[in-house]
Amino acid sequence: MIEIKDLHKSYKIGKNLLHVLKGININIEAGELVAIMGSSGSGKSTLLNILGMLDVADKGSYTLDKVPIKDLDETKAAKYRNKFLGFVFQSFNLINYKTALENVTLPLYYQKAGRKERHIKAMQYLEKVGLADWASHLPSELSGGQKQRIAIARALAAEPKVLLADEPTGALDSTTSYEVMQLIQEINDEGKTILVVTHEKDIAHMCKRIVQLKDGVIIEDTKINQVRASEYV
Amino acid sequence: MLLFSRDTWQEIFGSIRKNKARTIITVIGVLWGIFIYIVLSGAAKGLDNGFEEEFKDVAMNSMFAWAQQTSVPYAGFKTGRPIQLKLGDVRTLASRIPEIQYIAPRIVKGAFGGEAGNVVRGQRTGSYSIYGDFPVLSKIATQKIYVGGRFVNQGDIKEHRKVCVIGERTQKELFAKDEDPIGKFIQIDKVFFKVIGVKKYEEGGGFAEDDDITIPFSTYRKLYNTADNVGWLAIAAYDNVDVIKVEEDVKKILKSIHQIAPEDERAIGSFNLGEIFTKINGFAKGLTFLSLVVGIATIIAGVIGIGNILLISVKERTKELGVRRALGATPSEVRGQIILESVFLTLIAGIFGIVLGAFVLRGIDYVSQDADIPYTNPTVPIPYVLGALFLMVVLGTLIGLIPAQRAVSIKPIDALREE
């Protein structure tokens, strides 16, 4: 599903060049649930941004579902993001003046789907995350865990190839974290490829593979026995 | 099509509703601009109309000339000699100045000091200004006579008829309320005159009053023994003629007839309505222009306000816009949304401003109805209103481009970066 070869990225900070990613090679198959771990500054967020086409690599190749991702202008990147990727953020990033349902329909809106279709699909995914009853509520009326589940529903609504989650449990307490992880595992069980950036060991161990980043290189890449989140709940 | 999609408008309404205070303040900025524009240009138009109303009964290219005293000794005469215009002057002027269309010699008793005519009818009496006039006067200054009556005609002049046209107030004072004055007789300085018409009084029609009595010029000179004397001349030039030039010619000829020094500025007085009218017209035009400039400047200020507030709003919404971009909004979609917001706010504000301005104009019209102000029917021409709306849409788009570009220049990654 994802093929990355010799990926380099550096940032200019003042006069210094900060080399963040120093040759990343990774292959992720369809249906995998991968945790990307590393301390802050290890380059894991940069990697996720490049995977998410929010940022462009200096060097190296990136292939997503056999489509080479290169020479992206903003419009093309937006189209690819909309088609291939679903995002889940640490701080949910729901639009606060839109109801849960409207938030979920947003990627479908940008896909130019019809009104009815958007509504039906969004309700489907709200049901999937167990929040159909909260469809008409504003994000401010929801708890953190609920917000994240809405965000997951939004990410899934566009039916992306890959779900990218940047610290999806970073702002949640552990019980809620496990609930969210349980949902992510269930989605993965259905065959969705998911990448989770985290620095929490227990969250990482709920994935099927852990990629450890340090100073811009992968120092460890192991398949693990998944811990089911339902055991904690 | 982005513009006609219900979704587009839902997005715009959503973000407008999100921040009501911002929306209201923004809208007030432009609303105020267009309001000022509408009220100012409407008021200017009202004044313009008002002036036109004031002058509508008098030929625009008319002038008056009268005689005073010489101020320069000339041809053996010493200074301070009083000059008397004569009927013969009229013929000379008419034959020497082809630009003159109508010339009406007039004479009056009582209007400019001196004794007014004593008028008696039965038990009722009064003293009124008595004018001696030719029928041609009505070509220069419209004489509105109430139905059933008429103005002095050529027959009256020829036969020295003892007929008179009375003013509205004269009628009120000399006749009973329901009495038809036409055909009745009144005594003017002990001579009986038959009333042939009642003249409608028009406000602002020069020095005319509502109690004037007009009799045929020929009758007047017999009644008061004024021979060939003329009080003053009312002259109308042809429409396409420079009346100022006519005024100069008239004075020049009068001076030569009456042996006045050519350089004597005081002996012949004159008054040129065309010139006055041009001045007032220019004043009204200037006022219209000024109101246009001020109004448009205020609109521009308001629209800039919208741009300013949208710029702040874009900054506030950095994260939201980042999320939209991450979810697949293309830069042109984001740009389009911001510009449409700007145009929409501008238009809504504009329409409210126009409506409010129209109400205020209506109010001013109502209040000034009875007041003695030259102010009639304040309106703003439709092209001006449409022009202002068009201007606002263009400006709204242009000013929206700034925050829109700003919104697009924010990279989604920067927008989403955790604080």
XYZ file of C-alpha atoms in Angstrom:
652
model
C 0.000 0.000 0.000
C 2.743 2.449 0.996
C 6.246 2.291 -0.397
C 8.894 4.712 0.782
C 12.439 4.674 -0.488
C 15.356 6.733 0.799
C 13.267 9.625 2.033
C 15.145 12.746 3.100
C 13.822 15.964 4.540
C 15.573 18.903 6.071
C 14.376 22.235 7.409
C 16.125 25.535 7.365
C 16.235 27.066 10.788
C 17.967 30.385 10.565
C 21.267 29.642 8.821
C 21.398 26.042 9.947
C 20.051 23.138 7.984
C 18.241 20.693 10.243
C 18.296 17.230 8.724
C 15.145 15.628 10.094
C 14.677 12.530 7.976
C 17.873 10.821 6.888
C 16.869 8.111 4.483
C 13.704 6.332 5.490
C 12.802 3.037 3.827
C 9.535 1.393 4.675
C 6.913 -0.791 3.063
C 3.436 -1.018 4.484
C 1.039 -3.603 3.166
C -2.688 -3.192 2.889
C -4.498 -3.981 6.096
C -1.590 -3.262 8.407
C -1.899 -1.336 11.656
C 1.437 0.369 12.194
C 2.587 2.382 15.174
C 5.285 4.946 14.520
C 7.129 5.659 17.743
C 9.932 7.932 18.699
C 10.781 10.720 21.062
C 10.067 14.282 20.072
C 12.474 15.393 17.381
C 12.844 11.912 16.033
C 11.093 12.914 12.831
C 7.914 10.948 13.272
C 5.598 13.883 12.740
C 7.558 14.998 9.682
C 7.252 11.492 8.274
C 3.513 11.524 8.882
C 3.185 14.956 7.242
C 4.995 13.714 4.148
C 2.836 10.588 4.098
C -0.164 12.874 4.450
C 1.008 15.081 1.563
C 0.940 18.045 3.890
C 4.667 18.368 3.343
C 7.012 17.451 0.510
C 10.175 15.374 0.788
C 13.475 16.713 -0.513
C 14.604 13.394 -1.879
C 13.324 9.869 -2.209
C 10.205 8.290 -3.592
C 6.768 7.751 -2.140
C 4.238 5.464 -3.738
C 0.732 5.191 -2.411
C -1.488 2.426 -3.755
C 0.779 2.180 -6.824
C 0.421 5.930 -7.503
C 3.743 7.754 -7.364
C 3.302 10.825 -5.228
C 5.477 13.527 -6.745
C 5.366 16.989 -8.264
C 2.423 17.918 -6.121
C 0.936 21.356 -6.406
C -1.541 22.420 -3.769
C -4.588 21.559 -5.850
C -3.303 18.108 -6.739
C -2.263 17.442 -3.163
C -5.729 18.433 -1.979
C -7.318 16.019 -4.432
C -5.010 13.155 -3.415
C -5.551 13.828 0.274
C -9.265 13.781 -0.268
C -9.150 10.552 -2.266
C -6.454 8.519 -0.493
C -6.111 9.713 3.057
C -8.086 10.168 6.224
C -6.643 12.275 9.023
C -7.110 11.966 12.767
C -5.441 14.659 14.845
C -4.432 14.881 18.474
C -6.645 17.892 19.053
C -9.527 16.496 16.974
C -9.708 19.615 14.788
C -13.420 19.510 14.389
C -14.977 22.685 12.988
C -16.604 24.123 16.062
C -19.578 25.816 14.442
C -20.652 22.712 12.572
C -22.606 19.844 14.059
C -21.119 16.377 14.355
C -22.944 15.334 11.211
C -21.803 18.379 9.232
C -18.222 17.732 10.294
C -18.431 14.183 9.008
C -19.922 15.300 5.677
C -17.128 17.786 5.041
C -14.700 15.474 3.151
C -17.661 14.226 1.117
C -18.510 17.827 0.308
C -15.038 18.307 -1.093
C -15.482 15.055 -3.012
C -18.452 16.789 -4.628
C -20.860 14.154 -3.459
C -24.556 14.982 -3.571
C -26.391 16.179 -0.490
C -28.412 13.033 0.094
C -25.461 10.767 -0.442
C -23.370 12.813 1.980
C -26.023 12.678 4.593
C -26.579 8.929 4.308
C -22.874 8.122 4.315
C -22.119 10.425 7.209
C -24.913 8.886 9.272
C -23.535 5.453 8.465
C -20.134 6.363 9.836
C -21.573 8.118 12.849
C -23.433 4.915 13.578
C -20.227 2.991 13.131
C -18.478 5.066 15.800
C -21.595 4.791 17.962
C -22.565 8.468 17.935
C -25.562 8.530 15.621
C -27.642 10.009 18.426
C -25.247 12.933 18.700
C -25.427 13.874 15.016
C -26.987 17.277 15.610
C -24.695 18.265 18.482
C -21.912 20.810 18.233
C -18.384 19.668 19.119
C -18.513 21.837 22.239
C -21.292 19.643 23.562
C -19.224 16.472 23.219
C -16.576 14.869 25.415
C -12.994 14.408 24.232
C -13.495 10.768 23.396
C -16.671 11.535 21.502
C -14.923 14.274 19.582
C -12.145 11.915 18.562
C -14.669 9.341 17.446
C -16.412 11.997 15.355
C -13.023 12.860 13.883
C -12.468 9.184 13.062
C -15.876 8.997 11.441
C -14.962 12.086 9.419
C -11.650 10.525 8.359
C -13.452 7.349 7.289
C -16.306 9.066 5.491
C -14.239 9.731 2.377
C -13.381 6.016 2.271
C -9.645 6.595 2.135
C -6.987 3.975 1.380
C -5.009 4.855 4.467
C -5.932 6.363 7.821
C -3.250 8.584 9.348
C -3.596 9.209 13.069
C -1.283 11.726 14.706
C -1.264 11.015 18.444
C -4.961 10.144 18.377
C -4.989 9.499 22.120
C -2.638 12.304 23.101
C -5.380 14.474 24.551
C -7.425 11.716 26.143
C -7.350 9.896 29.467
C -6.411 6.251 29.408
C -9.907 4.776 29.535
C -11.039 6.943 26.643
C -7.766 6.234 24.882
C -8.479 2.545 24.972
C -11.980 3.094 23.682
C -10.606 5.051 20.749
C -7.968 2.407 20.128
C -10.627 -0.254 20.221
C -12.467 1.593 17.482
C -9.262 1.899 15.463
C -8.619 -1.829 15.868
C -12.139 -2.630 14.721
C -11.687 -0.475 11.627
C -8.382 -2.212 10.984
C -10.088 -5.586 11.394
C -12.254 -4.619 8.464
C -9.122 -4.262 6.383
C -8.276 -0.570 6.506
C -4.587 0.334 6.510
C -3.842 2.550 9.522
C -0.762 4.433 10.678
C -0.685 5.681 14.240
C 1.942 8.093 15.477
C 2.303 7.787 19.231
C 4.830 7.917 21.993
C 2.795 5.814 24.396
C 4.022 2.214 24.650
C 0.652 0.682 25.536
C -1.018 2.378 22.567
C 1.802 1.205 20.274
C 1.355 -2.358 21.464
C -2.280 -2.294 20.379
C -0.984 -2.082 16.802
C 0.410 -4.960 14.761
C 3.775 -3.496 13.934
C 5.967 -0.940 15.650
C 8.365 1.289 13.742
C 10.821 3.027 16.035
C 12.342 6.274 14.807
C 15.354 7.997 16.259
C 17.215 11.006 14.862
C 15.653 10.649 11.470
C 16.308 6.964 10.860
C 14.356 3.785 11.589
C 16.174 1.918 14.346
C 13.650 -0.824 14.848
C 10.803 -2.290 12.780
C 9.100 -5.289 14.350
C 5.843 -7.116 13.979
C 4.229 -7.735 17.347
C 1.367 -9.636 18.827
C -1.473 -7.179 19.006
C -2.938 -6.392 22.417
C -6.685 -5.996 22.032
C -7.892 -2.751 23.570
C -11.078 -4.503 24.634
C -9.053 -6.296 27.294
C -8.535 -3.018 29.108
C -12.018 -1.639 28.776
C -21.102 25.960 -10.454
C -19.701 27.257 -7.226
C -21.851 30.386 -7.168
C -25.211 28.691 -7.453
C -24.603 25.628 -5.343
C -26.707 25.430 -2.240
C -23.747 23.897 -0.437
C -21.531 26.857 -1.157
C -24.067 29.177 0.392
C -24.566 26.881 3.325
C -20.833 27.006 3.982
C -20.907 30.806 3.756
C -23.940 31.164 6.006
C -22.313 28.762 8.439
C -19.175 30.803 8.777
C -21.109 34.087 8.838
C -23.423 32.854 11.538
C -20.461 31.560 13.506
C -19.331 35.021 14.396
C -22.335 37.263 14.662
C -20.567 40.225 16.245
C -17.983 40.325 13.494
C -20.638 40.034 10.827
C -22.764 42.801 12.304
C -19.879 45.216 12.748
C -18.668 44.510 9.244
C -22.106 44.988 7.796
C -22.584 48.261 9.665
C -19.402 49.627 8.108
C -20.621 49.212 4.571
C -24.230 49.922 5.477
C -23.156 53.294 6.787
C -21.232 53.993 3.606
C -24.060 53.276 1.230
C -26.512 54.964 3.575
C -24.508 58.193 3.478
C -24.197 57.867 -0.270
C -27.916 57.407 -0.793
C -28.974 60.144 1.624
C -26.459 62.671 0.327
C -27.144 62.149 -3.329
C -30.879 61.956 -2.685
C -30.777 65.226 -0.739
C -28.697 66.869 -3.451
C -31.223 65.727 -6.011
C -34.005 67.053 -3.802
C -32.364 70.472 -3.674
C -31.827 70.369 -7.409
C -35.488 69.541 -7.936
C -36.431 72.231 -5.456
C -34.538 74.927 -7.319
C -36.063 73.791 -10.564
C -39.504 74.013 -8.978
C -38.783 77.570 -7.824
C -37.859 78.702 -11.299
C -40.295 76.710 -13.315
C -42.708 79.617 -13.896
C -40.094 81.994 -15.161
C -38.308 81.717 -18.462
C -34.731 80.688 -17.629
C -33.273 83.033 -20.194
C -35.138 86.087 -19.003
C -33.885 89.359 -17.583
C -35.206 92.591 -16.164
C -34.005 96.128 -16.682
C -35.001 99.311 -14.926
C -33.834 102.901 -14.737
C -32.193 104.617 -11.770
C -30.175 107.801 -11.490
C -27.045 108.643 -13.448
C -23.776 108.554 -11.589
C -21.606 110.065 -14.294
C -22.129 113.526 -15.873
C -22.632 113.187 -19.612
C -23.627 115.233 -22.654
C -24.120 118.341 -20.637
C -26.248 116.672 -17.985
C -25.022 116.637 -14.483
C -24.771 113.573 -12.327
C -27.774 112.320 -10.337
C -30.293 112.806 -13.160
C -33.256 110.450 -12.775
C -33.944 108.349 -15.849
C -37.419 107.360 -16.972
C -37.901 104.442 -19.366
C -40.463 105.073 -22.099
C -42.688 102.843 -24.208
C -40.656 103.889 -27.248
C -37.621 102.129 -25.745
C -39.436 98.836 -26.123
C -39.801 99.205 -29.867
C -36.195 100.307 -30.239
C -34.888 97.393 -28.205
C -37.043 94.860 -30.027
C -35.908 96.085 -33.438
C -32.222 96.518 -32.546
C -31.676 93.263 -30.664
C -32.843 90.284 -32.710
C -32.069 87.883 -29.858
C -35.047 89.209 -27.919
C -38.027 86.891 -28.185
C -40.445 88.729 -25.938
C -40.294 92.098 -24.264
C -42.911 93.256 -21.799
C -42.917 96.770 -20.362
C -44.394 96.811 -16.870
C -45.404 99.462 -14.439
C -46.598 99.267 -10.879
C -48.096 101.402 -8.176
C -47.257 100.429 -4.653
C -44.920 97.420 -4.946
C -41.663 99.356 -4.473
C -42.759 101.919 -1.947
C -45.126 104.684 -2.892
C -48.832 104.638 -2.528
C -50.694 101.439 -3.291
C -54.032 101.457 -5.020
C -57.121 101.858 -2.854
C -59.591 99.164 -3.646
C -63.188 99.191 -2.507
C -65.945 96.676 -2.960
C -69.096 97.370 -1.011
C -68.154 97.359 2.642
C -64.811 95.743 2.012
C -61.705 97.765 1.297
C -58.023 97.175 0.941
C -54.902 98.645 -0.538
C -53.022 96.581 -3.052
C -50.192 96.926 -5.563
C -51.596 97.727 -8.991
C -49.679 96.460 -12.018
C -50.070 97.701 -15.555
C -49.188 94.862 -17.916
C -49.258 93.650 -21.496
C -50.468 90.158 -22.359
C -46.972 89.270 -23.608
C -45.864 89.106 -19.961
C -47.403 85.679 -19.692
C -44.825 84.417 -22.224
C -42.007 85.505 -19.945
C -43.439 84.656 -16.541
C -46.242 82.102 -16.644
C -49.494 83.592 -15.324
C -51.613 80.881 -13.808
C -55.219 81.899 -13.826
C -57.878 79.845 -12.058
C -60.436 78.089 -14.215
C -63.104 80.443 -15.571
C -60.838 83.456 -15.702
C -58.240 84.839 -18.098
C -55.252 87.112 -18.168
C -55.200 90.571 -19.782
C -55.437 90.269 -23.595
C -54.703 92.393 -26.611
C -58.327 93.559 -26.840
C -58.136 94.928 -23.300
C -55.062 96.917 -24.267
C -56.553 98.260 -27.493
C -59.822 99.353 -25.972
C -58.402 100.494 -22.653
C -60.837 98.161 -20.924
C -61.364 98.533 -17.230
C -60.714 94.900 -16.362
C -58.447 93.403 -13.724
C -56.851 90.148 -12.647
C -56.753 89.824 -8.865
C -54.611 87.751 -6.529
C -55.771 84.891 -4.309
C -55.647 86.979 -1.169
C -57.410 89.890 -2.836
C -60.232 87.535 -3.703
C -60.394 86.307 -0.125
C -60.473 89.817 1.266
C -62.924 91.346 -1.169
C -65.285 88.479 -1.865
C -67.333 86.097 0.210
C -66.125 82.563 0.460
C -68.408 80.956 -2.092
C -68.706 83.992 -4.330
C -67.428 83.710 -7.912
C -65.476 86.939 -8.469
C -65.421 86.630 -12.270
C -67.599 89.279 -13.828
C -67.983 91.204 -10.545
C -66.803 94.764 -10.197
C -64.328 96.301 -7.792
C -63.334 99.925 -7.390
C -59.663 100.722 -7.921
C -58.862 104.300 -6.961
C -62.492 105.247 -7.507
C -62.816 103.623 -10.934
C -64.856 100.477 -11.408
C -63.025 97.469 -12.823
C -64.454 94.156 -13.890
C -62.674 91.111 -12.488
C -61.669 88.782 -15.346
C -59.434 86.316 -13.546
C -57.908 85.187 -10.289
C -54.215 84.529 -10.394
C -52.833 81.505 -8.630
C -50.067 82.470 -6.246
C -46.777 80.645 -6.731
C -44.264 80.817 -3.965
C -40.816 82.042 -4.849
C -41.976 83.729 -8.047
C -39.830 86.791 -7.599
C -41.423 89.854 -5.954
C -44.975 88.939 -6.882
C -47.403 88.791 -3.981
C -50.652 86.971 -3.502
C -52.686 90.189 -3.433
C -51.456 91.844 -6.618
C -53.966 93.358 -9.025
C -53.117 93.475 -12.719
C -54.868 95.804 -15.150
C -54.156 96.484 -18.857
C -51.143 98.731 -19.362
C -53.164 101.135 -21.523
C -55.812 101.457 -18.845
C -53.132 102.014 -16.210
C -51.564 104.959 -18.046
C -54.951 106.611 -18.396
C -55.939 105.902 -14.791
C -52.708 107.200 -13.274
C -51.748 109.604 -16.039
C -48.331 108.026 -16.590
C -48.185 108.749 -20.315
C -45.368 106.764 -21.956
C -43.633 105.918 -18.709
C -42.507 102.373 -18.110
C -41.577 101.018 -14.687
C -39.247 98.291 -15.891
C -38.790 95.860 -18.720
C -39.156 92.107 -18.582
C -37.293 90.526 -21.467
C -37.000 86.923 -22.617
C -34.315 85.949 -25.084
C -34.497 82.988 -27.424
C -33.557 79.651 -25.847
C -30.178 79.239 -27.517
C -29.057 82.807 -26.880
C -26.535 84.015 -24.343
C -28.762 86.116 -22.136
C -25.796 87.850 -20.533
C -24.870 89.300 -23.906
C -28.505 90.391 -24.404
C -28.410 92.051 -21.003
C -25.333 94.048 -22.031
C -26.887 95.051 -25.332
C -30.105 96.144 -23.668
C -28.213 98.356 -21.249
C -26.035 99.784 -23.982
C -29.043 100.749 -26.114
C -30.973 102.160 -23.162
C -27.960 104.281 -22.261
C -27.681 105.666 -25.779
C -31.431 106.439 -25.956
C -31.425 108.218 -22.613
C -28.082 109.958 -23.119
C -26.291 108.191 -20.312
C -22.525 107.841 -20.203
C -21.543 104.401 -21.559
C -19.371 103.865 -18.487
C -22.219 104.685 -16.069
C -22.848 101.476 -14.186
C -25.597 102.819 -11.965
C -28.092 104.510 -14.293
C -29.638 101.318 -15.644
C -30.264 98.454 -13.260
C -30.674 94.932 -14.445
C -31.158 91.467 -13.167
C -30.453 88.355 -15.117
C -32.346 85.215 -14.177
C -30.358 83.087 -16.590
C -27.154 83.955 -14.801
C -28.646 83.367 -11.370
C -30.149 80.132 -12.555
C -26.830 78.990 -13.997
C -25.160 79.763 -10.693
C -27.737 77.908 -8.646
C -27.705 75.064 -11.097
C -23.943 74.909 -10.802
C -24.295 74.898 -7.053
C -26.720 71.993 -7.201
C -24.498 70.146 -9.644
C -21.515 70.720 -7.374
C -23.512 69.424 -4.442
C -24.458 66.308 -6.381
C -20.867 65.750 -7.361
C -19.674 66.297 -3.806
C -22.220 63.864 -2.437
C -21.133 61.339 -5.036
C -17.493 61.695 -4.039
C -18.202 61.617 -0.305
C -20.592 58.692 -0.690
C -18.204 56.627 -2.761
C -15.336 57.398 -0.411
C -17.478 56.230 2.511
C -18.398 53.061 0.639
C -14.734 52.394 -0.044
C -13.925 52.921 3.629
C -16.659 50.459 4.554
C -15.476 47.857 2.101
C -11.915 48.222 3.343
C -13.365 47.577 6.790
C -14.817 44.332 5.499
C -11.453 43.331 4.103
C -9.819 44.178 7.396
C -12.237 42.149 9.441
C -12.100 39.220 7.046
C -8.338 39.308 7.353
C -8.626 38.983 11.107
C -11.249 36.320 10.676
C -8.948 34.340 8.385
C -6.299 34.466 11.039
C -8.791 33.259 13.605
C -9.852 30.485 11.321
C -6.349 29.378 10.385
C -6.925 26.015 11.964
C -10.339 25.519 10.427
C -8.985 26.369 7.005
C -6.099 23.972 7.621
C -8.549 21.207 8.473
C -10.527 21.939 5.339
C -7.369 21.773 3.287
C -6.376 18.477 4.941
C -9.816 17.096 4.164
C -9.348 17.930 0.509
C -10.370 21.532 -0.056
C -8.395 22.915 -2.979
C -6.844 26.377 -2.700
C -9.327 27.742 -5.215
C -12.228 26.421 -3.153
C -10.898 28.126 -0.030
C -10.238 31.332 -1.951
C -13.674 31.246 -3.509
C -15.345 30.826 -0.166
C -13.606 33.827 1.402
C -14.293 36.047 -1.606
C -17.928 35.013 -1.690
C -18.212 35.772 2.006
C -16.815 39.223 1.351
C -19.103 39.906 -1.608
C -22.117 38.523 0.194
C -21.540 40.649 3.298
C -20.966 43.706 1.117
C -24.143 43.154 -0.853
C -26.343 42.482 2.154
C -24.985 45.580 3.847
C -25.465 47.550 0.662
C -29.075 46.553 0.248
C -29.871 47.348 3.868
C -28.123 50.702 3.485
C -30.131 51.542 0.382
C -33.408 50.647 2.052
C -32.527 52.630 5.171
C -31.356 55.575 3.080
C -34.612 55.517 1.117
C -36.593 55.650 4.345
C -34.595 58.596 5.643
C -35.034 60.442 2.345
C -38.755 59.806 2.564
C -38.675 61.204 6.085
C -36.801 64.333 5.040
C -39.251 64.839 2.200
C -42.156 64.548 4.609
C -40.665 66.970 7.120
C -39.679 69.541 4.497
C -43.055 69.459 2.776
C -44.430 72.516 4.541
C -41.150 74.193 5.328
C -39.941 77.079 3.212
C -37.005 75.164 1.743
C -36.434 74.572 -1.950
C -36.559 70.820 -1.597
C -38.706 68.568 -3.730
C -38.913 64.852 -4.375
C -35.484 63.679 -3.185
C -34.630 60.642 -5.275
C -31.557 58.736 -6.263
C -31.564 57.705 -9.907
C -31.652 53.939 -10.383
C -28.376 53.908 -12.373
C -26.675 55.547 -9.368
C -28.012 52.859 -7.044
C -27.075 50.044 -9.411
C -23.713 51.681 -9.968
C -23.105 51.794 -6.230
C -24.084 48.137 -5.882
C -21.840 47.201 -8.761
C -19.007 49.196 -7.253
C -19.545 47.393 -3.971
C -19.443 43.964 -5.596
C -16.247 44.831 -7.432
C -14.647 46.314 -4.324
C -15.904 43.426 -2.204
C -14.255 40.988 -4.589
C -11.018 42.940 -4.728
C -10.814 43.418 -0.991
C -11.797 39.769 -0.447
C -8.808 38.751 -2.538
C -6.428 39.884 0.189
C -7.740 37.670 3.002
C -8.426 34.901 0.472
C -4.821 34.935 -0.671
C -3.764 34.976 2.936
C -5.960 31.982 3.670
C -4.465 30.059 0.784
C -0.905 30.976 1.652
C -1.255 29.247 5.013
C 0.066 25.745 4.585
C -2.239 23.107 6.058
C 0.681 21.712 7.993
C 1.331 25.070 9.657
C -2.325 25.482 10.375
C -2.554 22.137 12.113
C 0.709 22.272 14.025
C 0.108 21.895 17.715
C 0.778 24.918 19.841
